[in-house]
XYZ file of C-alpha atoms in Angstrom:
778
model
C 108.291 140.200 118.423
C 106.720 140.493 121.870
C 106.736 144.280 121.560
C 105.068 144.144 118.165
C 102.337 141.916 119.575
C 101.719 143.647 122.933
C 102.638 147.324 122.538
C 100.300 149.791 120.958
C 101.572 151.274 117.698
C 103.181 154.722 117.873
C 101.351 157.671 116.352
C 101.706 157.500 112.613
C 102.564 153.776 112.602
C 100.263 151.235 111.048
C 99.036 148.442 113.307
C 99.521 144.783 112.374
C 96.655 143.035 110.702
C 95.169 139.840 112.096
C 96.919 137.763 109.431
C 100.262 139.406 110.205
C 99.830 138.777 113.936
C 99.046 135.102 113.284
C 102.162 134.753 111.110
C 104.299 136.542 113.692
C 103.149 134.207 116.489
C 103.971 131.223 114.320
C 107.424 132.610 113.484
C 108.060 133.289 117.180
C 107.147 129.706 118.112
C 109.440 128.319 115.383
C 112.344 130.482 116.602
C 111.847 129.261 120.197
C 111.742 125.624 119.080
C 114.902 126.002 116.971
C 116.820 127.688 119.812
C 115.815 125.146 122.498
C 116.146 121.988 120.383
C 119.016 123.140 118.123
C 117.288 121.676 115.092
C 117.475 123.538 111.786
C 114.232 124.382 110.012
C 112.667 121.741 107.842
C 114.623 121.290 104.623
C 117.608 123.373 105.748
C 119.737 120.805 107.546
C 120.885 117.207 107.496
C 119.064 116.234 110.703
C 120.332 115.666 114.202
C 124.005 116.064 115.021
C 126.182 115.891 118.120
C 126.500 119.265 119.783
C 129.818 120.588 121.008
C 130.271 121.790 124.579
C 130.048 125.416 123.449
C 126.837 124.763 121.533
C 125.293 122.987 124.523
C 126.116 125.954 126.768
C 124.574 128.321 124.240
C 121.461 126.154 124.125
C 121.049 126.215 127.914
C 121.585 129.974 128.054
C 119.013 130.587 125.320
C 116.500 128.372 127.072
C 117.002 130.254 130.335
C 116.497 133.663 128.702
C 113.423 132.415 126.803
C 111.884 131.146 130.059
C 112.572 134.387 131.918
C 111.127 136.485 129.141
C 107.999 134.446 128.276
C 107.169 133.601 131.885
C 106.171 137.262 132.121
C 104.923 137.845 128.571
C 102.956 134.629 127.912
C 100.053 135.364 130.318
C 99.725 138.780 128.698
C 99.720 137.307 125.199
C 97.080 134.722 126.177
C 94.907 137.430 127.720
C 95.063 139.528 124.537
C 94.465 136.716 122.048
C 92.273 134.494 124.223
C 89.473 134.167 121.664
C 91.711 133.560 118.623
C 91.995 129.820 117.986
C 95.151 129.830 115.819
C 97.120 132.251 118.015
C 96.137 130.581 121.282
C 97.012 127.112 119.958
C 100.536 128.245 119.035
C 101.067 130.253 122.239
C 100.100 127.306 124.440
C 102.958 125.257 122.949
C 105.620 127.612 124.279
C 105.680 126.314 127.919
C 106.966 122.884 126.860
C 110.305 124.560 125.992
C 110.612 126.233 129.429
C 113.192 125.508 132.086
C 110.685 125.158 134.919
C 113.327 125.662 137.617
C 113.457 129.334 136.631
C 109.985 129.852 138.181
C 111.471 128.999 141.568
C 115.023 130.352 141.285
C 113.842 133.548 139.635
C 110.929 133.987 142.036
C 108.385 133.971 139.226
C 105.663 132.007 141.058
C 103.116 134.790 140.666
C 103.611 134.640 136.900
C 102.944 130.913 137.075
C 99.635 131.604 138.834
C 98.790 134.143 136.133
C 99.549 131.567 133.423
C 97.269 128.968 135.083
C 94.436 131.502 135.346
C 94.729 132.362 131.672
C 94.682 128.674 130.684
C 91.516 128.312 132.760
C 89.984 131.192 130.856
C 90.912 129.659 127.518
C 89.290 126.352 128.516
C 86.147 128.123 129.642
C 85.767 130.067 126.375
C 86.721 127.414 123.816
C 85.185 124.144 122.687
C 87.535 123.547 119.765
C 89.287 120.185 120.115
C 92.665 121.514 118.987
C 92.676 124.299 121.594
C 91.498 121.988 124.386
C 94.202 119.442 123.582
C 96.816 122.225 123.637
C 95.630 123.230 127.122
C 95.796 119.602 128.265
C 99.346 119.261 126.896
C 100.429 122.451 128.680
C 99.137 121.131 131.999
C 100.944 117.853 131.341
C 104.267 119.701 130.819
C 103.821 121.825 133.943
C 102.740 118.878 136.161
C 106.241 117.461 136.488
C 107.027 115.987 139.893
C 110.721 116.826 139.475
C 110.061 120.535 139.914
C 108.898 122.410 142.957
C 105.997 123.998 141.108
C 104.278 120.601 140.826
C 102.064 121.050 143.878
C 100.879 124.450 142.707
C 100.008 123.127 139.219
C 98.458 119.908 140.544
C 96.092 121.806 142.808
C 94.972 124.042 139.935
C 94.423 121.033 137.696
C 92.400 119.174 140.328
C 90.189 122.213 140.909
C 89.628 122.559 137.173
C 88.696 118.880 136.721
C 86.454 118.884 139.811
C 84.490 121.719 138.345
C 84.257 120.073 134.894
C 83.173 116.669 136.250
C 80.581 118.134 138.612
C 79.163 120.246 135.824
C 79.025 117.234 133.477
C 77.196 115.021 135.974
C 74.674 117.778 136.749
C 74.015 118.503 133.081
C 73.770 114.800 132.261
C 71.050 114.238 134.864
C 68.978 117.026 133.392
C 69.711 115.870 129.850
C 68.715 112.243 130.442
C 65.701 112.984 132.614
C 62.828 110.752 131.569
C 59.683 112.216 130.073
C 61.316 115.407 128.875
C 62.614 116.231 125.429
C 66.156 117.667 125.681
C 66.578 120.941 123.875
C 69.536 122.055 121.808
C 70.991 124.241 124.560
C 71.177 121.307 126.986
C 72.792 119.144 124.319
C 75.378 121.870 123.599
C 76.266 122.226 127.273
C 76.689 118.470 127.679
C 78.779 118.236 124.523
C 81.108 121.154 125.406
C 81.762 119.800 128.893
C 82.285 116.270 127.596
C 84.769 117.493 124.977
C 86.813 119.255 127.674
C 86.866 116.173 129.907
C 87.820 113.968 126.975
C 90.669 116.269 125.942
C 92.103 116.206 129.471
C 91.577 112.467 129.859
C 93.835 111.926 126.855
C 96.905 113.140 128.804
C 95.811 112.856 132.463
C 94.545 109.975 134.561
C 91.022 110.818 135.745
C 90.250 107.396 137.214
C 89.429 108.766 140.665
C 86.447 110.675 139.245
C 84.745 107.414 138.065
C 83.614 108.645 134.676
C 82.852 105.182 133.264
C 79.386 104.948 134.805
C 78.219 108.271 133.394
C 79.566 107.669 129.898
C 78.305 104.092 129.709
C 74.864 105.237 130.768
C 74.915 107.927 128.098
C 75.874 105.396 125.388
C 73.223 102.890 126.458
C 70.439 105.445 126.381
C 71.626 106.544 122.961
C 71.218 102.971 121.729
C 67.768 102.640 123.234
C 66.353 105.926 122.014
C 68.306 106.306 118.800
C 68.066 110.113 118.841
C 71.308 110.972 120.637
C 73.339 113.715 118.866
C 76.247 112.175 116.980
C 78.961 114.361 118.522
C 77.869 113.443 122.039
C 78.036 109.734 121.165
C 81.440 110.122 119.476
C 83.046 111.940 122.412
C 81.394 109.631 124.943
C 82.931 106.621 123.194
C 86.317 108.350 123.019
C 86.218 109.280 126.704
C 85.240 105.724 127.687
C 88.088 104.418 125.565
C 90.534 106.561 127.549
C 88.995 105.346 130.821
C 89.629 101.700 129.873
C 93.191 102.390 128.769
C 94.111 104.302 131.950
C 92.621 101.495 134.005
C 94.718 98.981 132.028
C 97.877 101.018 132.673
C 97.146 100.950 136.391
C 96.556 97.183 136.405
C 99.680 96.515 134.328
C 101.876 98.259 136.906
C 101.038 95.553 139.413
C 100.098 97.988 142.168
C 96.353 97.319 141.900
C 94.422 94.594 143.691
C 92.737 91.604 142.056
C 89.346 93.279 142.213
C 90.576 95.958 139.841
C 91.411 93.283 137.255
C 87.884 91.870 137.438
C 86.353 95.342 137.187
C 88.463 96.199 134.166
C 87.478 92.951 132.442
C 83.776 93.670 132.922
C 84.089 97.288 131.789
C 86.118 96.380 128.707
C 83.742 93.641 127.526
C 80.647 95.744 128.173
C 82.143 98.647 126.254
C 83.089 96.406 123.316
C 79.515 95.147 123.089
C 78.200 98.699 123.044
C 80.614 99.652 120.253
C 79.586 96.548 118.304
C 75.953 97.626 118.498
C 76.894 101.106 117.281
C 78.382 99.537 114.126
C 74.796 99.247 112.892
C 74.064 102.931 113.449
C 72.649 104.962 110.615
C 75.179 107.707 111.271
C 78.438 107.193 109.399
C 80.627 109.208 111.787
C 79.356 107.168 114.746
C 80.041 103.900 112.927
C 83.566 105.012 112.026
C 84.288 105.959 115.630
C 82.938 102.639 116.929
C 84.946 100.698 114.337
C 88.211 102.508 115.134
C 87.832 102.025 118.893
C 86.904 98.357 118.466
C 90.012 97.713 116.350
C 92.208 99.381 118.976
C 90.668 97.476 121.880
C 90.785 94.116 120.103
C 94.436 94.666 119.289
C 95.360 95.823 122.804
C 93.454 93.062 124.606
C 94.557 90.288 122.240
C 96.739 87.354 123.242
C 99.805 89.598 122.976
C 98.796 91.383 126.169
C 100.520 88.589 128.098
C 103.902 89.305 126.516
C 106.827 90.770 128.478
C 106.037 88.797 131.596
C 102.426 89.953 132.032
C 100.867 86.493 132.308
C 98.670 87.743 135.134
C 96.644 89.646 132.534
C 95.468 86.440 130.855
C 91.910 87.008 132.068
C 91.783 90.242 130.069
C 92.344 88.539 126.696
C 89.328 89.210 124.481
C 88.944 87.304 121.203
C 86.201 88.485 118.842
C 83.526 85.947 117.991
C 82.445 85.143 114.446
C 79.599 87.669 114.463
C 81.879 90.537 115.468
C 84.447 89.540 112.850
C 81.736 89.478 110.189
C 80.462 92.930 111.177
C 83.959 94.417 111.095
C 84.583 92.941 107.656
C 81.236 94.140 106.314
C 81.990 97.640 107.569
C 85.287 97.686 105.650
C 83.675 96.400 102.474
C 80.832 98.935 102.689
C 82.765 102.010 103.800
C 86.247 101.624 102.294
C 86.034 99.807 98.960
C 83.848 102.359 97.232
C 84.448 104.755 94.385
C 84.891 108.416 95.227
C 82.019 109.364 92.964
C 79.749 106.984 94.885
C 80.833 108.255 98.306
C 77.604 109.543 99.849
C 79.023 109.737 103.353
C 80.329 113.255 102.882
C 77.489 114.738 100.858
C 77.553 118.085 102.597
C 77.625 120.164 99.461
C 81.404 119.797 99.114
C 81.617 116.561 97.156
C 83.357 118.439 94.336
C 85.891 119.985 96.714
C 89.306 118.431 96.156
C 90.593 118.895 99.746
C 87.501 117.163 101.113
C 88.060 114.235 98.755
C 91.644 113.911 99.918
C 90.550 114.025 103.539
C 87.918 111.345 102.919
C 90.532 109.164 101.213
C 92.891 109.478 104.205
C 90.054 108.514 106.518
C 89.283 105.390 104.486
C 92.961 104.447 104.394
C 93.150 104.731 108.183
C 90.102 102.508 108.570
C 91.590 99.870 106.259
C 94.958 100.010 108.051
C 93.224 99.508 111.408
C 91.511 96.355 110.155
C 94.647 95.036 108.445
C 96.445 95.199 111.797
C 93.906 92.721 113.140
C 94.750 90.358 110.263
C 98.499 90.725 110.685
C 98.449 90.080 114.441
C 96.035 87.152 114.041
C 93.261 88.821 116.026
C 90.699 87.911 113.374
C 90.823 84.872 111.127
C 93.425 85.264 108.418
C 91.047 83.987 105.738
C 88.959 87.143 106.218
C 91.773 88.876 104.378
C 90.592 87.187 101.181
C 87.877 89.835 100.799
C 90.586 92.482 101.218
C 93.190 90.949 98.906
C 90.748 90.497 96.035
C 90.521 94.306 95.668
C 94.278 94.646 95.169
C 94.088 95.397 91.454
C 90.906 97.440 91.379
C 91.994 99.830 94.148
C 95.712 99.599 93.515
C 96.251 103.375 93.442
C 94.262 103.963 96.636
C 95.112 101.039 98.914
C 97.664 98.962 96.984
C 100.506 99.702 99.394
C 98.418 98.785 102.452
C 97.189 95.499 100.947
C 100.652 94.519 99.719
C 102.191 95.212 103.131
C 99.456 93.134 104.758
C 100.186 90.196 102.450
C 103.895 90.467 103.219
C 103.367 90.552 106.997
C 100.914 87.658 107.030
C 103.298 85.553 104.933
C 105.997 86.086 107.556
C 103.647 84.800 110.255
C 102.127 81.782 108.465
C 103.105 81.048 104.866
C 100.621 78.219 104.343
C 97.642 80.098 105.753
C 98.574 83.164 103.710
C 98.650 81.027 100.556
C 95.223 79.636 101.443
C 93.950 83.197 101.846
C 95.327 84.256 98.467
C 93.763 81.328 96.614
C 90.498 81.933 98.471
C 90.445 85.545 97.270
C 90.901 84.354 93.682
C 88.095 81.841 94.142
C 85.782 84.570 95.426
C 86.542 86.743 92.408
C 86.002 83.771 90.098
C 82.607 83.026 91.658
C 81.578 86.674 91.356
C 82.582 86.662 87.696
C 80.628 83.432 87.107
C 77.516 84.900 88.698
C 77.743 87.949 86.436
C 78.777 86.352 83.113
C 77.414 82.823 83.488
C 79.296 79.539 83.251
C 79.740 79.790 79.484
C 81.831 82.950 79.608
C 84.633 83.971 77.286
C 88.082 83.415 78.766
C 89.393 86.364 76.759
C 87.019 88.746 78.527
C 88.381 91.604 80.610
C 86.907 90.184 83.817
C 88.673 86.829 83.464
C 91.909 88.481 82.346
C 91.716 90.716 85.425
C 91.493 87.719 87.740
C 94.384 86.068 85.941
C 96.459 89.241 86.219
C 95.728 89.358 89.939
C 96.977 85.769 90.225
C 100.159 86.789 88.447
C 100.661 89.654 90.899
C 100.095 87.285 93.805
C 102.684 84.857 92.445
C 105.266 87.632 92.256
C 104.851 88.370 95.963
C 106.298 84.929 96.825
C 109.755 86.007 95.728
C 112.496 83.920 94.137
C 113.334 81.534 96.977
C 111.266 78.483 96.041
C 112.503 76.422 98.979
C 111.123 78.775 101.623
C 107.693 78.921 99.989
C 107.586 75.277 98.856
C 104.877 74.057 101.224
C 102.789 77.202 100.780
C 102.817 76.943 96.983
C 102.010 73.233 97.146
C 99.031 73.883 99.401
C 97.884 76.658 97.076
C 97.838 74.272 94.109
C 96.062 71.615 96.170
C 93.226 73.980 97.113
C 93.022 75.295 93.556
C 92.703 71.807 92.051
C 90.010 70.824 94.533
C 88.068 73.996 93.726
C 88.340 73.406 89.964
C 86.764 69.940 90.216
C 84.401 70.720 93.069
C 81.244 71.471 91.095
C 79.930 69.046 88.433
C 79.399 70.034 84.849
C 76.218 72.032 84.158
C 76.107 70.341 80.742
C 75.669 66.897 82.243
C 77.924 63.863 82.162
C 80.870 64.203 79.824
C 81.098 67.978 80.066
C 83.832 69.955 81.821
C 83.421 70.770 85.537
C 81.863 74.109 86.296
C 85.041 75.663 87.767
C 87.491 74.061 85.319
C 88.559 77.475 83.834
C 90.031 78.224 87.254
C 92.953 75.970 86.312
C 93.969 78.613 83.779
C 94.268 81.073 86.687
C 96.065 78.498 88.832
C 98.699 77.986 86.152
C 100.131 81.409 87.052
C 101.590 79.768 90.172
C 103.149 76.759 88.391
C 106.460 78.546 87.921
C 106.828 78.769 91.705
C 106.879 74.964 92.046
C 110.182 73.142 92.156
C 110.498 70.328 89.656
C 109.844 67.355 91.898
C 106.787 69.101 93.331
C 105.450 69.584 89.816
C 105.344 65.814 89.464
C 103.576 65.503 92.806
C 101.000 68.140 91.884
C 100.470 66.437 88.530
C 99.808 63.121 90.284
C 97.325 64.848 92.574
C 95.617 66.389 89.544
C 95.219 62.945 87.958
C 93.213 61.763 90.953
C 90.406 64.050 89.808
C 90.692 63.199 86.105
C 88.937 60.436 84.248
C 90.003 58.556 81.151
C 87.724 60.650 78.951
C 89.132 63.927 80.319
C 92.644 62.993 79.229
C 91.473 62.451 75.643
C 89.477 65.693 75.289
C 90.894 68.397 73.022
C 87.938 70.789 72.751
C 88.264 74.465 73.610
C 86.361 74.035 76.851
C 89.097 71.647 78.056
C 91.978 73.996 77.224
C 92.405 75.165 80.867
C 93.087 71.568 81.898
C 95.505 71.054 79.015
C 97.394 74.283 79.662
C 97.587 73.578 83.394
C 98.971 70.076 82.792
C 101.517 71.515 80.363
C 102.612 74.068 82.970
C 103.184 71.250 85.446
C 105.171 69.227 82.904
C 107.425 72.115 81.870
C 110.982 71.269 82.897
C 110.070 67.915 84.452
C 111.289 65.858 81.491
C 114.631 67.649 81.424
C 114.932 67.100 85.142
C 114.265 63.366 84.729
C 116.964 63.120 82.059
C 119.484 64.963 84.249
C 118.695 62.762 87.221
C 118.970 59.560 85.197
C 122.271 60.671 83.707
C 123.626 60.863 87.232
C 122.364 57.347 87.978
C 124.462 54.525 89.319
C 126.824 52.577 87.079
C 126.968 48.825 86.727
C 129.721 48.568 89.279
C 128.099 50.980 91.754
C 124.850 49.000 91.652
C 126.686 45.920 92.853
C 128.335 47.831 95.719
C 125.408 49.991 96.912
C 122.222 48.745 98.547
C 118.970 49.078 96.671
C 117.623 51.656 99.126
C 120.182 54.250 98.071
C 120.342 53.461 94.364
C 117.962 56.304 93.581
C 119.341 59.737 94.233
C 117.399 62.703 95.624
C 117.928 66.300 94.733
C 119.166 68.501 97.589
C 115.905 70.354 97.988
C 113.979 67.083 97.937
C 116.132 65.721 100.745
C 115.568 68.789 102.909
C 111.813 69.129 102.775
C 110.378 65.975 101.264
C 108.996 64.869 104.603
C 106.916 68.000 105.002
C 105.512 67.807 101.494
C 104.615 64.148 101.943
C 102.460 65.198 104.873
C 100.484 67.546 102.653
C 99.925 65.298 99.685
C 98.630 61.749 99.402
C 100.930 58.766 99.628
C 102.416 58.211 96.216
C 102.549 54.457 96.677
C 98.829 54.351 97.376
C 97.817 56.488 94.406
C 99.480 55.107 91.282
C 98.210 56.964 88.215
C 96.195 55.141 85.599
C 98.111 53.808 82.571
C 96.589 56.390 80.262
C 98.116 59.164 82.340
C 101.663 57.775 82.021
C 104.068 59.502 79.711
C 106.068 57.579 77.193
C 109.750 57.515 78.159
C 112.247 59.716 76.441
C 114.800 57.441 74.738
C 117.984 59.223 73.814
C 120.392 57.641 71.350
C 123.914 57.204 72.637
C 125.218 58.718 69.408
C 123.955 62.106 70.652
C 125.907 61.867 73.887
C 129.408 63.056 74.543
C 131.766 60.665 72.701
C 134.283 60.947 75.502
C 131.823 59.316 77.911
C 130.698 56.509 75.541
C 131.574 52.959 76.457
C 132.326 50.408 73.741
C 129.332 48.302 74.651
C 127.019 51.322 74.304
C 127.735 51.678 70.616
C 125.216 49.009 69.710
C 122.378 51.504 70.004
C 123.670 53.472 67.039
C 123.420 50.473 64.711
C 119.754 49.659 65.329
C 116.639 51.636 64.466
C 113.465 51.659 66.541
C 110.847 49.108 65.366
C 107.553 50.262 63.989
C 104.256 49.693 65.689
C 103.427 46.833 63.329
C 106.564 44.895 64.263
C 105.834 45.376 67.933
C 102.385 43.863 67.559
C 103.749 40.971 65.542
C 106.221 40.126 68.291
C 103.388 39.441 70.727
C 100.869 36.608 70.599
C 97.277 37.616 69.733
C 96.008 36.867 73.238
C 98.596 39.298 74.648
C 97.625 42.236 72.482
C 96.725 45.185 74.825
C 93.406 46.934 74.939
C 93.219 50.274 73.150
C 92.873 52.317 76.317
C 96.116 50.765 77.743
C 98.071 51.169 74.524
C 100.434 53.826 75.888
C 101.612 51.783 78.870
C 101.963 48.534 76.802
C 103.953 50.328 74.089
C 106.354 51.500 76.737
C 106.808 47.988 78.206
C 107.189 46.515 74.712
C 109.907 48.989 73.878
C 111.791 48.120 77.057
C 111.493 44.371 76.256
C 112.796 44.947 72.750
C 115.720 46.932 74.126
C 116.658 44.104 76.491
C 116.495 41.562 73.645
C 118.752 43.611 71.410
C 121.105 44.195 74.318
C 121.406 40.424 74.900
C 122.248 39.835 71.219
C 124.854 42.556 71.286
C 126.377 41.209 74.477
C 126.561 37.720 73.044
C 128.440 38.949 69.965
C 130.793 41.050 72.024
C 131.439 38.307 74.570
C 133.625 36.267 72.239
C 135.500 39.371 71.114
C 136.269 40.365 74.683
C 137.575 36.917 75.650
C 139.975 36.904 72.704
C 141.075 40.479 73.256
C 141.677 40.162 76.977
C 144.580 37.796 76.404
C 146.104 40.172 73.916
C 145.738 42.970 76.363
C 147.343 40.985 79.180
C 150.181 40.016 76.894
C 150.779 43.676 76.054
C 150.798 44.471 79.756
C 153.430 41.819 80.382
C 155.538 43.097 77.519
C 155.261 46.619 78.808
C 156.241 45.433 82.264
C 159.317 43.718 80.850
C 160.323 46.952 79.114
C 159.818 48.953 82.305
C 161.636 46.438 84.441
C 160.002 46.480 87.823
C 157.658 49.370 86.987
C 154.411 47.382 86.778
C 151.742 49.197 88.777
C 149.171 46.624 89.803
C 146.886 49.171 91.426
C 146.712 51.084 88.161
C 146.252 48.197 85.715
C 144.132 45.577 87.447
C 140.859 47.541 87.520
C 141.048 47.971 83.745
C 141.576 44.234 83.250
C 138.643 43.608 85.570
C 136.408 45.716 83.346
C 137.316 43.606 80.334
C 136.986 40.311 82.206
C 133.434 40.960 83.385
C 131.124 38.294 82.028
C 128.063 39.033 79.963
C 125.886 37.023 82.337
C 126.753 39.310 85.249
C 126.109 42.387 83.177
C 122.669 41.152 82.093
C 121.840 40.361 85.694
C 122.832 43.865 86.794
C 120.821 45.420 83.979
C 117.723 43.448 84.922
C 118.097 44.474 88.566
C 118.420 48.158 87.681
C 115.493 48.232 85.220
C 112.329 49.543 86.892
C 109.211 49.094 84.740
C 107.134 51.304 87.039
C 109.265 54.386 86.492
C 110.064 56.484 83.496
C 113.774 56.915 84.250
C 116.431 55.255 82.146
C 119.859 54.941 83.711
C 122.598 55.941 81.337
C 125.858 53.927 81.387
C 128.848 55.481 83.035
C 132.259 56.254 81.540
C 134.443 53.379 80.352
C 137.287 53.503 82.900
C 138.653 55.348 85.873
C 140.711 57.684 83.737
C 137.609 59.235 82.209
C 135.724 59.180 85.511
C 138.423 61.433 86.967
C 138.448 63.450 83.711
C 142.165 62.818 83.105
C 143.751 62.915 79.689
C 144.379 59.389 78.317
C 147.950 58.244 77.922
C 148.287 57.644 74.182
C 151.447 55.600 74.807
C 149.638 53.213 77.134
C 148.875 49.845 75.447
C 145.544 49.700 77.271
C 144.352 52.860 75.567
C 145.436 51.511 72.193
C 143.564 48.304 72.874
C 140.442 50.230 73.880
C 140.502 52.064 70.561
C 140.729 48.810 68.683
C 137.853 47.383 70.624
C 135.798 50.419 69.803
C 136.562 50.087 66.117
C 135.656 46.413 66.095
C 132.382 46.940 67.910
C 131.330 49.700 65.572
C 131.502 47.288 62.694
């Protein structure tokens, strides 16, 4: 390959074309990389693997031969293709695969000097950023203090930078001289020199040349005059950015004095203010550069700079104020969330070029990712993400992955604040829709359906673990309810609140509430409702109705399941009143945290019209195995009609119409207690007569068994039969709570069924129980 590139073709042979030479240089670089790194070409291997001893020896031998060969040939190749950008860029990557000891052991120092001279020539002739960065990387690889050639390379690098810095300062004085209009040639000279310094400052520490003063002066004059060429401003900001970062690296090492920390703080803050002022530039490229650098600096100098034991850097922490946060957000909204057809930033005659559109899209994605990092690491207020999250559906194909990842990261940091941000984004979209369509819009419109679909997508991001997101979902509903009732009705008194349709959007998150939290949210909703609202059934009140239904879904079933697990008559006498009501496991774990979010339930009892009528379940529908004899009375009575209920009360005790629901409930409970007393009175005489028969059967059975009477097994059953009706009524009255909607169901009839054991059909007690059941049924 070297011969094909350097030797002249023989007579009669055809010389390589420029395209063939470029391809050959690229193939040569790929072969060198594969031999020195032992990595297969892309797509031809399974990745890295452990090399054997033989393969390692082959790798070292190949690297030695490559170094010996290209140490001589590389300066010649650079001299021949010095002006070709593609060939020079690839050739300058070869030295990073060298074994630099070969220059000393093989006495190749003169070839090293030739290589440094050729790199100097390339830097002098080129202003392309890619070529200059390749030269900077080559110097970085050669300036290794572990090798003896370091001093030789370091001297050449210092001479090169001295010449570049002196030239830049001289040109800058002439360029910024007052009273004279700089021409294009002066601007080109300043720009080319600045690009070379910036490329080297990326990989080398140039702090001893004090470049901050010159660059800061250049940026300030550009702000004052407003006619500075955009490329000069862009590279001046980039160079100053490198200056600040190299200074930070020096201070972080701990070898600097305290004065360096103060100097760095002043330089960093002054530079951030300059970049903030450039955000208002009329040039888009300048604004993008200022925005990118500001995002990097704010992230680097955030509160996380003190991590890993660097508390001494606390003075360097820089938090953006509200004005800077607003400008950064406005830049994202103006420059990123735009349609490609409306993108006027790249109107250079190539707006129809597909590669340029792809490049512009990548640039916008990078800008959005830079700002989202500030949200994730809490550099800016998390609620600023609401203006980002609201575009999730509209720009799903362009930035959906970035926005979704941002939501996921912020939820890991602060679930509650992330939920507040999500509901705020929905509120912003709702307000925008209201301003466009008016308050009397159609809820079947595409705009409203789009907001509701976005809410559904947001709810899916919370996952399936309702316990982990319990507080966040509760806070989301709280903010949504307050927003829905915030503005009064534009139709006057009696009309629905202005933002009431937002409850239809909020209902998308009701499925993420656990059952006991649904009751709490419903109670909070009733604080904002009036008596007239609960009676409305017009179409404009449908969002309120549907939202209340979503909160009540599953709550009634949960109340029935909880009441079925309530305490029995015997357990109520043995347990204190404070533990008679059972909590669900998830309620026990996190009820204290939810109570801190919501209002005190004891201080906010809902109005009677908001109470639900209790669900009365006939005992006939229950499992017959778990039915006690005294429970069978419910199957023989039918519920009274409304007329009979009113006749049972005196006229002065008739309830007002608006409290009819609560009074009906209390009347039903009173009627139940009355019928229960009558049934108990009838059964009391039967039990007293049957208990003697039962005891007599026990004694007879004991006589038959001899000494086999088991008192521990029989006495509890006798105790059940001997219980007086007065005690039972007293226990029932103690367990009845008129302020709740739970009805405790009676427990099983004896210990055999409580332990789910099969009854002994040859036991006289079981025969007696069957007879009692038959008598009570009639």
